[in-house]
Coordinates of C-alpha atoms and ligand atoms in Angstrom, one line a residue:
M1 CA -9.9 83.1 171.1
E2 CA -7.4 81.7 168.5
I3 CA -8.2 79.0 165.9
N4 CA -5.2 76.8 165.0
G5 CA -2.8 79.4 166.4
K6 CA -4.3 82.3 164.4
K7 CA -6.1 85.4 165.7
L8 CA -9.3 86.5 164.0
L9 CA -9.5 90.0 162.5
A10 CA -13.3 89.7 162.3
G11 CA -13.3 89.3 166.1
L12 CA -11.6 92.7 166.7
F13 CA -13.3 96.0 167.5
W14 CA -12.5 99.0 165.4
E15 CA -10.1 100.4 168.0
E16 CA -8.3 97.0 168.0
I17 CA -8.0 97.1 164.2
G18 CA -6.3 100.4 164.7
E19 CA -3.8 98.9 167.1
V20 CA -3.0 96.0 164.7
V21 CA -2.2 98.5 161.9
K22 CA 0.0 100.5 164.3
E23 CA 1.9 97.4 165.4
C24 CA 2.5 96.5 161.8
G25 CA 4.2 99.9 161.5
E26 CA 1.6 101.3 159.0
K27 CA -0.1 104.7 158.8
P28 CA -3.4 105.2 160.6
F29 CA -5.4 105.6 157.4
R30 CA -4.8 101.9 156.7
A31 CA -7.0 101.0 159.6
K32 CA -10.1 102.1 157.7
Q33 CA -9.0 100.1 154.6
L34 CA -8.4 97.1 156.7
Q35 CA -11.8 97.4 158.5
Q36 CA -13.5 97.7 155.1
A37 CA -11.7 94.6 153.8
V38 CA -12.7 92.7 156.9
N39 CA -16.3 93.9 156.4
K40 CA -16.2 92.3 152.9
G41 CA -15.1 89.0 154.4
W42 CA -11.8 89.0 152.6
E43 CA -8.9 87.0 154.0
P44 CA -5.5 88.8 154.4
G45 CA -4.2 87.4 151.1
E46 CA -7.2 88.9 149.2
M47 CA -6.9 92.4 150.6
H48 CA -5.4 93.8 147.3
Y49 CA -5.7 97.5 148.2
L50 CA -3.4 97.0 151.2
P51 CA 0.4 97.1 150.6
G52 CA 1.9 93.6 150.1
S53 CA 4.1 94.0 153.2
L54 CA 1.1 94.6 155.4
R55 CA -0.8 91.6 153.8
A56 CA 2.1 89.4 154.5
R57 CA 2.5 90.6 158.1
L58 CA -1.2 90.0 158.7
A59 CA -1.2 86.6 157.2
E60 CA 1.5 85.5 159.7
D61 CA -0.7 85.9 162.7
Y62 CA -4.2 86.5 161.5
I63 CA -7.1 85.1 159.5
T64 CA -10.2 87.1 159.0
S65 CA -12.7 84.5 160.1
G66 CA -11.7 81.3 158.3
V67 CA -15.4 80.7 157.6
S68 CA -16.4 79.9 154.0
I69 CA -19.5 78.3 152.4
Q70 CA -18.5 74.9 151.4
N71 CA -21.9 73.8 150.0
F72 CA -25.2 75.4 149.7
Y73 CA -28.7 74.1 149.0
V74 CA -31.6 76.3 147.7
S75 CA -35.1 75.4 148.6
A76 CA -37.3 75.0 145.5
L77 CA -40.3 75.7 147.8
D78 CA -39.5 79.1 149.2
G79 CA -36.0 80.2 148.2
T80 CA -34.6 79.5 151.7
E81 CA -30.9 78.6 151.5
K82 CA -29.0 76.3 153.7
Y83 CA -25.2 76.6 154.0
L84 CA -22.6 74.1 155.1
Y85 CA -19.7 76.3 156.3
S86 CA -16.2 75.1 156.8
L87 CA -14.1 76.6 159.6
Y88 CA -10.3 77.2 159.6
D89 CA -9.7 74.1 161.7
G90 CA -11.8 71.9 159.4
N91 CA -14.9 71.7 161.5
L92 CA -18.2 72.1 159.8
I93 CA -21.2 74.2 160.9
E94 CA -24.4 75.1 159.2
G95 CA -26.7 78.0 158.7
V96 CA -30.0 78.9 157.1
M97 CA -30.9 82.1 155.2
M98 CA -34.6 82.9 155.0
R99 CA -35.9 85.5 152.6
Y100 CA -38.8 87.6 153.8
K101 CA -40.4 90.6 152.2
Y102 CA -38.7 92.9 154.7
G103 CA -35.2 91.5 154.1
S104 CA -33.1 88.4 154.6
T105 CA -32.7 86.7 158.0
L106 CA -29.6 84.6 158.7
C107 CA -29.7 81.8 161.3
V108 CA -26.2 81.8 163.0
S109 CA -24.6 79.0 164.9
T110 CA -22.7 79.6 168.2
Q111 CA -21.0 76.2 168.8
V112 CA -19.8 73.2 166.8
G113 CA -22.5 70.8 168.1
C114 CA -24.2 71.4 171.4
R115 CA -24.1 69.9 174.9
M116 CA -27.6 70.6 176.0
G117 CA -28.9 67.2 174.9
C118 CA -32.5 68.1 173.9
S119 CA -34.1 64.8 172.8
F120 CA -35.6 66.2 169.6
C121 CA -32.6 68.1 168.3
A122 CA -30.0 66.9 165.8
S123 CA -27.3 69.4 166.8
T124 CA -26.6 67.8 170.1
L125 CA -26.4 64.1 169.0
E126 CA -22.6 64.1 169.3
G127 CA -22.2 66.7 172.0
C128 CA -20.3 69.9 171.7
V129 CA -17.0 69.9 169.8
R130 CA -16.0 73.4 170.7
N131 CA -17.3 77.0 171.1
L132 CA -17.2 79.3 168.1
A133 CA -15.2 82.5 168.4
A134 CA -17.0 85.8 168.0
G135 CA -15.1 86.3 164.7
E136 CA -16.5 83.0 163.4
M137 CA -20.0 84.0 164.2
L138 CA -19.4 87.3 162.3
G139 CA -17.7 85.2 159.6
Q140 CA -21.0 83.4 159.0
V141 CA -22.7 86.7 158.3
L142 CA -19.8 87.9 156.1
A143 CA -19.9 84.7 154.1
A144 CA -23.7 85.0 153.7
N145 CA -23.3 88.6 152.6
K146 CA -20.9 87.6 149.9
R147 CA -23.3 85.0 148.6
L148 CA -26.2 87.5 148.6
S149 CA -24.2 90.2 146.9
E150 CA -23.2 87.8 144.1
Q151 CA -26.9 87.5 143.3
K152 CA -27.8 91.2 143.8
P153 CA -25.0 93.7 144.4
E154 CA -26.3 95.7 147.4
D155 CA -28.1 92.8 149.0
R156 CA -27.1 91.7 152.5
V157 CA -28.3 90.1 155.7
H158 CA -30.8 92.3 157.6
N159 CA -31.8 90.2 160.5
I160 CA -29.9 87.7 162.6
V161 CA -31.3 84.9 164.7
L162 CA -28.9 83.0 167.0
M163 CA -30.8 79.8 166.5
G164 CA -28.3 77.7 164.7
S165 CA -26.5 74.9 166.4
G166 CA -25.2 75.5 169.9
E167 CA -26.5 77.1 173.0
P168 CA -25.6 80.8 172.8
L169 CA -25.7 81.3 176.6
D170 CA -23.3 78.3 177.0
N171 CA -20.7 80.4 175.0
Y172 CA -21.6 83.6 176.7
E173 CA -18.5 85.8 176.4
E174 CA -18.0 85.2 172.7
V175 CA -21.7 85.6 171.9
I176 CA -21.8 89.0 173.7
R177 CA -18.6 90.1 171.8
F178 CA -20.3 89.0 168.6
L179 CA -23.4 91.1 169.4
R180 CA -21.3 94.1 170.0
L181 CA -19.2 93.6 166.9
V182 CA -22.0 93.2 164.5
N183 CA -23.6 96.3 165.9
Q184 CA -20.5 98.5 165.4
K185 CA -21.0 101.5 163.1
E186 CA -17.6 100.8 161.5
G187 CA -18.6 97.2 161.0
L188 CA -21.9 95.7 159.7
N189 CA -24.0 98.1 161.8
I190 CA -26.9 95.7 162.4
S191 CA -29.2 97.0 165.1
E192 CA -29.9 94.9 168.2
R193 CA -33.5 95.3 167.3
N194 CA -32.9 93.1 164.3
I195 CA -31.3 90.3 166.4
S196 CA -32.9 87.5 168.3
L197 CA -31.1 85.2 170.7
S198 CA -32.6 81.8 171.5
T199 CA -31.8 79.9 174.7
C200 CA -33.0 76.7 176.2
G201 CA -33.2 78.6 179.5
I202 CA -29.8 78.9 181.3
V203 CA -31.3 81.2 184.0
P204 CA -28.2 82.9 185.5
K205 CA -27.1 83.9 182.0
M206 CA -30.5 85.3 181.2
Y207 CA -30.1 87.7 184.1
A208 CA -26.6 88.5 183.0
L209 CA -27.8 89.3 179.4
A210 CA -30.4 91.7 180.8
E211 CA -27.5 93.7 182.3
E212 CA -25.5 94.0 179.0
G213 CA -27.5 96.9 177.6
L214 CA -28.0 94.9 174.4
P215 CA -31.8 94.9 173.8
V216 CA -31.9 91.8 171.6
T217 CA -35.1 89.8 171.4
L218 CA -34.9 87.0 173.8
C219 CA -36.4 83.7 172.6
V220 CA -36.8 80.9 175.1
S221 CA -37.2 77.3 174.0
L222 CA -39.9 76.3 176.5
H223 CA -41.5 73.3 174.7
A224 CA -43.5 72.2 177.7
P225 CA -46.2 73.6 180.0
N226 CA -44.7 72.0 183.2
D227 CA -41.4 70.6 184.5
D228 CA -42.4 67.0 184.3
I229 CA -42.9 67.1 180.6
R230 CA -40.0 69.4 180.1
R231 CA -37.6 67.1 181.9
Q232 CA -38.6 64.3 179.5
I233 CA -37.3 66.1 176.5
M234 CA -34.8 68.7 177.8
P235 CA -32.1 67.8 180.3
I236 CA -31.6 71.5 181.2
A237 CA -35.0 71.3 182.9
K238 CA -33.4 69.3 185.7
A239 CA -31.2 72.4 186.4
Y240 CA -33.8 75.2 186.2
S241 CA -37.5 75.1 186.7
I242 CA -40.1 76.8 184.4
K243 CA -40.9 79.0 187.3
E244 CA -37.3 80.3 187.5
I245 CA -37.3 80.7 183.7
I246 CA -40.5 82.8 183.7
K247 CA -39.2 85.0 186.5
A248 CA -36.0 85.6 184.6
C249 CA -38.1 86.5 181.5
R250 CA -40.1 89.0 183.4
H251 CA -36.9 90.6 184.6
Y252 CA -35.6 90.7 181.0
I253 CA -38.8 92.4 179.8
R254 CA -38.6 95.0 182.6
K255 CA -35.0 95.7 181.9
T256 CA -35.1 95.9 178.1
G257 CA -38.7 96.8 177.4
R258 CA -38.8 94.0 174.8
R259 CA -41.3 91.2 174.7
V260 CA -40.0 87.7 175.1
I261 CA -40.8 85.0 172.5
F262 CA -41.5 81.4 173.7
E263 CA -40.7 78.7 171.3
Y264 CA -42.8 75.6 171.5
A265 CA -42.1 72.6 169.3
L266 CA -45.1 70.2 169.2
V267 CA -44.1 66.6 169.8
D268 CA -46.8 64.1 169.2
N269 CA -48.2 62.5 172.4
V270 CA -45.8 64.5 174.5
N271 CA -46.8 68.2 174.8
C272 CA -49.6 69.1 172.4
S273 CA -53.0 68.3 174.0
T274 CA -55.5 71.1 174.6
D275 CA -54.9 70.6 178.3
N276 CA -51.2 71.3 177.7
A277 CA -52.2 74.5 175.8
V278 CA -54.4 75.7 178.7
E279 CA -51.6 75.0 181.2
L280 CA -49.1 76.9 179.1
A281 CA -51.6 79.8 178.9
S282 CA -51.9 80.0 182.6
L283 CA -48.1 80.3 182.9
L284 CA -47.9 83.2 180.5
R285 CA -51.0 85.1 181.4
G286 CA -50.4 88.9 181.7
M287 CA -46.9 88.6 180.3
Q288 CA -45.6 90.7 177.4
C289 CA -44.8 87.7 175.3
H290 CA -45.6 85.8 172.2
V291 CA -45.6 82.1 171.5
N292 CA -44.1 80.6 168.4
V293 CA -45.5 77.1 167.7
I294 CA -43.3 74.8 165.6
P295 CA -44.6 71.4 164.5
L296 CA -41.6 69.2 165.3
N297 CA -39.2 68.6 162.4
S298 CA -38.8 64.9 162.8
V299 CA -35.2 63.8 163.2
K300 CA -34.7 60.2 161.9
E301 CA -32.3 59.3 164.8
R302 CA -35.0 60.1 167.4
N303 CA -38.3 58.4 167.8
L304 CA -40.2 61.6 168.2
N305 CA -42.9 62.6 165.7
T306 CA -44.8 65.6 164.3
P307 CA -48.4 65.7 165.4
A308 CA -51.3 65.5 163.0
E309 CA -52.3 68.8 161.4
A310 CA -55.6 68.8 163.4
T311 CA -53.7 68.5 166.7
T312 CA -51.5 71.4 165.8
N313 CA -54.5 73.5 164.9
R314 CA -56.3 72.6 168.0
F315 CA -53.3 73.5 170.2
I316 CA -53.0 76.9 168.5
E317 CA -56.8 77.6 168.8
A318 CA -56.7 76.7 172.5
L319 CA -54.0 79.2 173.1
K320 CA -55.9 81.9 171.2
N321 CA -59.0 81.2 173.2
E322 CA -56.9 81.9 176.3
H323 CA -55.9 85.3 174.7
I324 CA -52.3 84.3 174.2
S325 CA -50.5 85.9 171.2
V326 CA -49.4 83.0 169.1
T327 CA -48.3 82.2 165.6
R328 CA -47.2 79.1 163.8
R329 CA -43.7 79.3 162.6
R330 CA -43.6 79.0 158.9
E331 CA -41.8 75.8 158.0
M332 CA -39.2 76.9 155.6
G333 CA -36.7 74.9 153.7
D334 CA -38.4 71.6 154.5
D335 CA -36.9 70.1 151.3
I336 CA -33.3 71.1 152.3
Q337 CA -33.1 69.7 155.8
G338 CA -33.9 73.1 157.4
A339 CA -33.9 71.9 161.0
C340 CA -30.9 72.4 163.2
G341 CA -28.0 70.1 162.8
Q342 CA -29.6 67.9 160.2
L343 CA -27.3 69.0 157.3
R344 CA -24.0 68.8 159.1
R345 CA -25.0 65.4 160.4
S346 CA -26.0 64.0 157.1
H347 CA -22.7 65.3 155.6
I348 CA -20.7 63.7 158.4
E349 CA -22.6 60.4 157.8
E350 CA -21.9 60.5 154.1
E351 CA -18.2 61.1 154.7
Q352 CA -18.2 58.1 157.1
H353 CA -19.8 55.9 154.5
K354 CA -17.3 56.8 151.7
Ligands
SAH1 N1 -29.9 76.3 172.0 C1 -30.8 77.3 171.7 C2 -30.6 77.7 170.2 C3 -31.2 76.7 169.3 S1 -32.5 77.5 168.5 C4 -32.2 77.0 172.1 O1 -32.4 75.9 172.6 O2 -33.0 77.8 172.0 C5 -33.3 76.3 167.6 C6 -34.7 76.1 168.0 O3 -35.2 75.0 167.3 C7 -34.9 75.8 169.5 O4 -36.1 76.3 169.9 C8 -34.9 74.3 169.4 O5 -35.5 73.8 170.6 C9 -35.7 74.0 168.2 N2 -35.5 72.7 167.6 C10 -34.5 71.9 167.6 N3 -34.7 70.8 167.0 C11 -35.9 70.8 166.5 C12 -36.8 70.0 165.7 N4 -36.3 68.8 165.4 N5 -38.0 70.4 165.4 C13 -38.4 71.6 165.8 N6 -37.7 72.5 166.5 C14 -36.5 72.1 166.9

C-alpha cells in the first residue's frame, strides 16, 4: 500500500529490506543498517550512517512510515499519554499509551475513522476515511518508542492492543501484515502473546484469523446479552448474530488455546440491568473467557450515558454470582479524552472553528 505515491519501509519484511538495498546497488551489509534505522523510526533523510547516495535513492520512492506525534497530552491522574499522530497524507489518528507495572501498553489505530457505526463510539461519527497501511500501524509503535526513550533511554512499548480507531478485521490484510512485522526478530520482536486484537465481531474474519497461526488475544466487543439490544447500539449486529459470534469464539479458543475477552460497555438504561448480566452469563457459561466491563465513556455527540456507580457494581456482582470471570476496566486518562476518537474529533472541530 502506497501513501501519496510513496512506499513504506516500515511495511517491509526483513527479506524485502534486503531486496531494496540490492536494487539500490548497495552491499548486503547495508540491509542490517537500514533495518536498524527503520526500527528507530528514522525517515530516510535522518539515516546518517547510510551513505548519502543511498539516502537520496530511498527518499525518492520511500518514506519510513510518515507517522509522527503532532501533539501529546499527559494525564495528571495516572500518567497515561494520549497522542495525536499526523500521517504522510495529512490525515490525523490517535493513540493512547498506558503505563502499567509490567510495562507500557500502546493502543494502536487501524483505520482513519471507522465504518462500523456503533452508536456510542466517537471514531465512527464521520465514517471511514481510509485504511491504514501496515507500515503506518508499525509507525505508531515506532513514534511511541521514540517518545518513551526520550524520557528513559531503554524504555519501549511492551504490549500492543489494536483498540484504537478503526475495525481491525475490516482492514484484514494490512492488520495481519502488521502482526507479522511487529513480531519479526529483526524488527521490534514483540510476541503475539503481548498483543490483543479487538473486533466488533466480523464473523468470517474471526475464522480466518484463527487460521493465521498468530495466537493474539482476541477481544470481542459484545456490549449486549441478546441480538435485540445489540442491534440498537451496533449496526454490525444486523449482519451477524451473537450465536454466530460465540461459535466463532469457541473455534478461536480451540485453534489457539487462548481465552477470549468480551468487552462490555455499560450504557445506562440499555444493557446494564441484573437481568442483562444473568442473560450474558448464560451465553458464556463453560467458555474459556473473561469479561471486561467498561462504564461508558460518554461522548457528547451521542445521547448515551454512563450508568450510576451502583448500577455498575450490581452488574459486576451479578456476573460474579454466575461464576463468570470479570473485571472492571480501569478508566485511564479520563482527563485527556482517553476514549476512542474523542481527541481527533475535538481537534478537527477546533480547526473548523478557527
Ligand atoms: N472496532 C474494534 C476496535 C475498537 S476497540 C471493536 O469494535 O472492538 C475500542 C473498544 O472501546 C471497543 O470495545 C469499543 O466498543 C469501545 N468503545 C468505543 N466507544 C466507547 C465509549 N464511548 N465508551 C466505552 N467504550 C467504548
